[in-house]
């Protein structure tokens, strides 16, 4: 007697998983060579120069080290460097936040041009940027005669140093915030506006908390570059001792005068700044990795809508 036909259930075959080899699966000798080369490179080009700076600075003892730092020209250079950073960094902070907000949250004509202009200081030599201000504000520059008639001094004075520093440092904050804001999107801001929040309240309570670590990261990099800038400042400063020399320029003058110990003593301040910047940078990167998601911001508290 024939048996009734049974329909066999066809089970789709499971696709084979693709195994991608990782770097940790390389042979031990390959990993050992790569790690050794990386450590050797870091030792030769990072650790040894830093150690040599502090070793030369302290070669003649703490008394000579302190004497080189408290010397009047060195104190003037430190004050001018701090003054330049205090002016340039907040201005770049304001510009970076505004530019990143505009580029990440809005679509408009000329966005690519604005991005190109923000990246301009990265592609132009700092010396060239200093020469730009010489062409603008120098004695034979575009505004030179007018400035001379009104007794306004830009070049070889603090304003020129500040302008040159702002030019070479203004991309740092914007370039840190633009990709961060683009990755976060604008959904939270739109939700806040729908709930009745004003533009400023949306910025202070939604956008700013979400970008706080990226913002601090950009400020730290901007401050480090502002204090360590040499090329652009060298062109516009005039190298007037005790007046227009920043810390890098003071180091150059001391080294050219064969005052090696004093030069390394002043340079150790910049080296210490670099170490502090590196530590802060590492801490902020850790915090950025630690935050797996965006914070949730609520604008309605017990039935109340924000004004």
Tab-separated table of C-alpha atoms in Angstrom:
chain	number	residue	atom	x	y	z
A	1	UNK	CA	0.000	0.000	0.000
A	2	UNK	CA	1.517	3.281	-1.053
A	3	UNK	CA	2.346	5.653	1.727
A	4	UNK	CA	1.069	9.208	1.464
A	5	UNK	CA	3.603	11.762	0.314
A	6	UNK	CA	4.954	13.935	3.094
A	7	UNK	CA	6.154	17.457	2.453
A	8	UNK	CA	9.632	17.903	3.813
A	9	UNK	CA	10.250	21.216	5.468
A	10	UNK	CA	13.121	22.912	3.827
A	11	UNK	CA	15.321	24.590	6.395
A	12	UNK	CA	17.404	27.421	4.961
A	13	UNK	CA	21.061	26.778	5.343
A	14	UNK	CA	22.837	29.032	7.835
A	15	UNK	CA	25.399	31.245	6.174
A	16	UNK	CA	28.907	30.482	7.193
A	17	UNK	CA	30.343	33.127	9.484
A	18	UNK	CA	33.306	35.017	8.138
A	19	UNK	CA	36.210	34.973	10.533
A	20	UNK	CA	38.339	38.061	10.331
A	21	UNK	CA	41.809	37.621	11.763
A	22	UNK	CA	42.761	40.157	14.382
A	23	UNK	CA	46.143	41.588	15.207
A	24	UNK	CA	46.293	39.567	18.420
A	25	UNK	CA	46.250	36.354	16.362
A	26	UNK	CA	49.561	37.167	14.719
A	27	UNK	CA	52.524	35.009	15.727
A	28	UNK	CA	54.275	35.977	18.920
A	29	UNK	CA	57.478	36.972	17.148
A	30	UNK	CA	55.564	39.385	14.877
A	31	UNK	CA	53.855	41.061	17.829
A	32	UNK	CA	57.148	41.258	19.706
A	33	UNK	CA	58.896	42.965	16.784
A	34	UNK	CA	56.079	45.465	16.253
A	35	UNK	CA	55.872	46.380	19.933
A	36	UNK	CA	59.660	46.673	20.186
A	37	UNK	CA	59.847	48.973	17.160
A	38	UNK	CA	57.044	51.183	18.555
A	39	UNK	CA	58.683	51.399	21.986
A	40	UNK	CA	62.084	52.136	20.442
A	41	UNK	CA	60.591	54.893	18.303
A	42	UNK	CA	58.824	56.480	21.270
A	43	UNK	CA	61.955	56.254	23.393
A	44	UNK	CA	64.224	57.873	20.795
A	45	UNK	CA	61.890	60.621	19.642
A	46	UNK	CA	59.816	61.372	22.740
A	47	UNK	CA	61.270	60.122	26.019
A	48	UNK	CA	64.942	60.929	25.344
A	49	UNK	CA	64.296	64.541	24.206
A	50	UNK	CA	62.053	65.220	27.208
A	51	UNK	CA	64.553	63.741	29.655
A	52	UNK	CA	67.403	65.699	28.048
A	53	UNK	CA	65.481	68.971	28.386
A	54	UNK	CA	65.005	68.558	32.132
A	55	UNK	CA	68.513	67.130	32.593
A	56	UNK	CA	70.142	70.139	30.892
A	57	UNK	CA	67.846	72.547	32.727
A	58	UNK	CA	68.902	71.137	36.113
A	59	UNK	CA	72.537	70.517	35.170
A	60	UNK	CA	73.833	73.388	37.314
A	61	UNK	CA	71.441	72.821	40.182
A	62	UNK	CA	68.138	74.242	41.368
A	63	UNK	CA	69.550	77.684	42.131
A	64	UNK	CA	70.682	78.234	38.554
A	65	UNK	CA	67.386	76.808	37.300
A	66	UNK	CA	65.274	79.163	39.399
A	67	UNK	CA	67.532	82.107	38.553
A	68	UNK	CA	67.019	81.495	34.819
A	69	UNK	CA	63.244	81.370	35.187
A	70	UNK	CA	62.876	84.458	37.413
A	71	UNK	CA	65.160	86.543	35.194
A	72	UNK	CA	63.237	89.711	34.109
A	73	UNK	CA	63.177	88.864	30.382
A	74	UNK	CA	61.997	85.335	31.133
A	75	UNK	CA	59.235	86.624	33.433
A	76	UNK	CA	58.144	89.046	30.703
A	77	UNK	CA	58.063	86.217	28.163
A	78	UNK	CA	55.979	84.056	30.506
A	79	UNK	CA	53.511	86.892	31.153
A	80	UNK	CA	53.155	87.636	27.437
A	81	UNK	CA	52.622	83.959	26.623
A	82	UNK	CA	49.909	83.656	29.272
A	83	UNK	CA	48.272	86.904	28.141
A	84	UNK	CA	48.215	85.722	24.529
A	85	UNK	CA	46.656	82.399	25.519
A	86	UNK	CA	44.085	84.081	27.772
A	87	UNK	CA	42.928	86.228	24.834
A	88	UNK	CA	43.229	83.730	21.977
A	89	UNK	CA	41.719	80.626	23.574
A	90	UNK	CA	38.334	82.131	24.617
A	91	UNK	CA	37.943	83.738	21.189
A	92	UNK	CA	38.690	80.437	19.479
A	93	UNK	CA	36.327	78.728	21.904
A	94	UNK	CA	33.464	81.025	20.909
A	95	UNK	CA	34.253	80.678	17.212
A	96	UNK	CA	34.628	76.894	17.424
A	97	UNK	CA	31.300	76.368	19.159
A	98	UNK	CA	29.451	78.706	16.776
A	99	UNK	CA	31.061	77.223	13.655
A	100	UNK	CA	30.525	73.615	14.707
A	101	UNK	CA	26.896	74.324	15.675
A	102	UNK	CA	26.290	75.934	12.288
A	103	UNK	CA	28.005	73.208	10.256
A	104	UNK	CA	26.671	70.197	12.165
A	105	UNK	CA	23.087	71.306	12.744
A	106	UNK	CA	22.188	73.234	9.574
A	107	UNK	CA	22.399	72.815	5.816
A	108	UNK	CA	23.278	75.910	3.817
A	109	UNK	CA	25.128	76.975	0.729
A	110	UNK	CA	28.838	77.419	1.207
A	111	UNK	CA	29.223	74.829	3.973
A	112	UNK	CA	32.144	73.165	2.171
A	113	UNK	CA	33.812	76.548	1.700
A	114	UNK	CA	33.500	77.277	5.414
A	115	UNK	CA	35.022	73.883	6.250
A	116	UNK	CA	37.906	74.615	3.873
A	117	UNK	CA	38.545	77.980	5.503
A	118	UNK	CA	38.556	76.391	8.956
A	119	UNK	CA	41.222	73.932	7.785
A	120	UNK	CA	43.306	76.670	6.151
A	121	UNK	CA	45.738	77.178	9.084
A	122	UNK	CA	46.539	73.453	8.969
A	123	UNK	CA	47.722	73.712	5.364
A	124	UNK	CA	49.450	77.113	5.517
A	125	UNK	CA	52.874	77.440	7.089
A	126	UNK	CA	52.831	79.513	10.312
A	127	UNK	CA	55.547	81.722	8.841
A	128	UNK	CA	53.292	82.488	5.871
A	129	UNK	CA	50.426	83.368	8.210
A	130	UNK	CA	52.745	85.788	10.006
A	131	UNK	CA	53.736	87.357	6.673
A	132	UNK	CA	50.045	87.863	5.891
A	133	UNK	CA	49.781	90.214	8.870
A	134	UNK	CA	52.973	91.980	7.795
A	135	UNK	CA	51.382	92.635	4.387
A	136	UNK	CA	48.236	93.905	6.078
A	137	UNK	CA	49.575	95.970	8.982
A	138	UNK	CA	53.217	96.614	8.092
A	139	UNK	CA	54.607	100.045	7.264
A	140	UNK	CA	54.153	99.346	3.539
A	141	UNK	CA	51.061	97.187	3.988
A	142	UNK	CA	47.470	97.855	3.100
A	143	UNK	CA	46.565	99.457	6.429
A	144	UNK	CA	50.079	100.563	7.405
A	145	UNK	CA	49.787	104.276	6.499
A	146	UNK	CA	46.395	104.623	8.193
A	147	UNK	CA	47.655	102.886	11.362
A	148	UNK	CA	50.726	105.126	11.438
A	149	UNK	CA	48.605	108.272	11.081
A	150	UNK	CA	46.411	107.238	14.007
A	151	UNK	CA	49.344	106.021	16.116
A	152	UNK	CA	48.014	102.449	16.284
A	153	UNK	CA	50.613	99.721	16.590
A	154	UNK	CA	49.750	96.184	15.500
A	155	UNK	CA	53.030	94.663	14.391
A	156	UNK	CA	55.896	94.302	16.859
A	157	UNK	CA	53.374	94.644	19.669
A	158	UNK	CA	50.929	92.508	21.624
A	159	UNK	CA	47.994	92.887	19.143
A	160	UNK	CA	50.030	91.382	16.307
A	161	UNK	CA	51.121	88.442	18.464
A	162	UNK	CA	47.535	87.796	19.535
A	163	UNK	CA	46.228	87.983	15.942
A	164	UNK	CA	48.877	85.586	14.662
A	165	UNK	CA	48.171	83.158	17.503
A	166	UNK	CA	44.421	83.263	16.895
A	167	UNK	CA	44.957	82.493	13.207
A	168	UNK	CA	47.084	79.383	13.768
A	169	UNK	CA	44.908	78.006	16.595
A	170	UNK	CA	41.306	78.645	15.584
A	171	UNK	CA	40.702	75.256	13.855
A	172	UNK	CA	41.345	73.162	16.980
A	173	UNK	CA	38.065	73.640	18.846
A	174	UNK	CA	35.909	73.561	15.711
A	175	UNK	CA	37.601	70.459	14.326
A	176	UNK	CA	37.022	68.574	17.582
A	177	UNK	CA	33.347	69.531	17.847
A	178	UNK	CA	32.155	69.211	14.236
A	179	UNK	CA	32.410	65.393	13.947
A	180	UNK	CA	31.107	64.975	17.500
A	181	UNK	CA	28.001	67.082	16.818
A	182	UNK	CA	27.429	65.379	13.459
A	183	UNK	CA	27.553	61.959	15.108
A	184	UNK	CA	25.087	63.022	17.810
A	185	UNK	CA	22.577	64.394	15.333
A	186	UNK	CA	19.907	66.976	16.125
A	187	UNK	CA	17.087	64.800	17.470
A	188	UNK	CA	17.482	65.946	21.090
A	189	UNK	CA	17.562	69.618	20.104
A	190	UNK	CA	14.443	69.181	18.000
A	191	UNK	CA	12.669	67.425	20.881
A	192	UNK	CA	13.617	70.270	23.235
A	193	UNK	CA	12.257	72.861	20.818
A	194	UNK	CA	9.016	70.899	20.425
A	195	UNK	CA	8.652	70.882	24.218
A	196	UNK	CA	8.886	74.667	24.234
A	197	UNK	CA	12.531	75.310	25.115
A	198	UNK	CA	14.121	78.422	23.707
A	199	UNK	CA	17.233	78.316	21.541
A	200	UNK	CA	19.562	79.358	24.377
A	201	UNK	CA	18.014	76.902	26.827
A	202	UNK	CA	18.345	74.129	24.260
A	203	UNK	CA	22.015	74.980	23.811
A	204	UNK	CA	22.829	75.188	27.540
A	205	UNK	CA	20.829	72.123	28.646
A	206	UNK	CA	21.088	69.786	25.638
A	207	UNK	CA	23.936	70.608	23.273
A	208	UNK	CA	26.585	71.814	25.719
A	209	UNK	CA	26.365	68.842	28.143
A	210	UNK	CA	26.652	66.454	25.191
A	211	UNK	CA	29.799	68.094	23.831
A	212	UNK	CA	31.487	69.082	27.101
A	213	UNK	CA	34.360	66.590	26.885
A	214	UNK	CA	35.027	67.222	23.214
A	215	UNK	CA	34.927	70.952	23.910
A	216	UNK	CA	37.440	70.636	26.737
A	217	UNK	CA	39.627	68.450	24.519
A	218	UNK	CA	39.729	71.130	21.821
A	219	UNK	CA	40.424	73.894	24.348
A	220	UNK	CA	43.397	71.976	25.775
A	221	UNK	CA	44.916	71.452	22.322
A	222	UNK	CA	44.253	75.073	21.399
A	223	UNK	CA	45.897	76.336	24.587
A	224	UNK	CA	48.964	74.130	24.099
A	225	UNK	CA	49.429	75.376	20.533
A	226	UNK	CA	48.887	79.001	21.574
A	227	UNK	CA	51.605	78.815	24.216
A	228	UNK	CA	54.035	76.918	22.012
A	229	UNK	CA	53.572	78.779	18.719
A	230	UNK	CA	56.842	79.973	17.211
A	231	UNK	CA	56.725	80.613	13.453
A	232	UNK	CA	53.877	83.095	13.105
A	233	UNK	CA	54.728	84.899	16.349
A	234	UNK	CA	58.378	85.159	15.346
A	235	UNK	CA	57.462	87.073	12.192
A	236	UNK	CA	55.173	89.637	13.838
A	237	UNK	CA	56.881	90.089	17.224
A	238	UNK	CA	60.068	91.934	16.259
A	239	UNK	CA	62.003	90.003	18.961
A	240	UNK	CA	62.038	92.939	21.372
A	241	UNK	CA	63.479	91.595	24.616
A	242	UNK	CA	61.262	92.133	27.610
A	243	UNK	CA	58.356	93.317	25.436
A	244	UNK	CA	57.386	91.079	22.508
A	245	UNK	CA	59.163	87.805	23.209
A	246	UNK	CA	57.047	84.805	24.145
A	247	UNK	CA	58.520	81.714	25.798
A	248	UNK	CA	59.555	79.989	22.516
A	249	UNK	CA	61.202	83.182	21.259
A	250	UNK	CA	62.994	83.658	24.568
A	251	UNK	CA	64.356	80.116	24.319
A	252	UNK	CA	65.693	80.861	20.834
A	253	UNK	CA	67.424	84.047	21.977
A	254	UNK	CA	69.055	82.362	24.969
A	255	UNK	CA	70.229	79.462	22.823
A	256	UNK	CA	71.677	81.777	20.154
A	257	UNK	CA	73.582	83.584	22.913
A	258	UNK	CA	75.046	80.222	24.035
A	259	UNK	CA	73.267	80.497	27.374
A	260	UNK	CA	72.408	76.822	27.104
A	261	UNK	CA	71.377	76.152	30.688
A	262	UNK	CA	69.001	79.128	30.800
A	263	UNK	CA	67.556	78.168	27.396
A	264	UNK	CA	66.776	74.648	28.607
A	265	UNK	CA	65.414	75.980	31.887
A	266	UNK	CA	62.872	78.144	30.074
A	267	UNK	CA	62.191	75.356	27.575
A	268	UNK	CA	61.405	73.011	30.458
A	269	UNK	CA	58.315	75.126	31.147
A	270	UNK	CA	56.995	74.269	27.682
A	271	UNK	CA	57.996	70.642	28.177
A	272	UNK	CA	56.077	70.560	31.458
A	273	UNK	CA	53.097	72.109	29.674
A	274	UNK	CA	53.313	69.345	27.057
A	275	UNK	CA	53.246	66.663	29.757
A	276	UNK	CA	50.265	68.254	31.486
A	277	UNK	CA	48.475	68.547	28.141
A	278	UNK	CA	49.181	64.889	27.394
A	279	UNK	CA	47.812	63.822	30.784
A	280	UNK	CA	44.646	65.895	30.350
A	281	UNK	CA	44.256	64.645	26.785
A	282	UNK	CA	44.484	61.028	27.937
A	283	UNK	CA	41.972	61.647	30.736
A	284	UNK	CA	39.460	63.245	28.371
A	285	UNK	CA	39.873	60.452	25.818
A	286	UNK	CA	39.165	57.965	28.609
A	287	UNK	CA	36.035	59.855	29.611
A	288	UNK	CA	34.882	60.023	25.999
A	289	UNK	CA	35.284	56.250	25.667
A	290	UNK	CA	33.621	55.709	29.036
A	291	UNK	CA	30.474	57.526	27.977
A	292	UNK	CA	28.757	54.894	25.882
A	293	UNK	CA	25.643	56.934	25.195
A	294	UNK	CA	24.356	60.442	25.195
A	295	UNK	CA	22.906	61.845	28.364
A	296	UNK	CA	19.147	62.169	28.498
A	297	UNK	CA	17.898	65.653	29.176
A	298	UNK	CA	14.399	66.326	30.357
A	299	UNK	CA	12.732	69.670	29.980
A	300	UNK	CA	9.447	68.797	31.683
A	301	UNK	CA	9.602	68.632	35.470
A	302	UNK	CA	6.403	67.501	37.169
A	303	UNK	CA	4.132	68.844	34.459
A	304	UNK	CA	6.011	72.123	34.007
A	305	UNK	CA	7.137	73.267	30.565
A	306	UNK	CA	10.255	75.393	30.240
A	307	UNK	CA	9.743	79.010	29.371
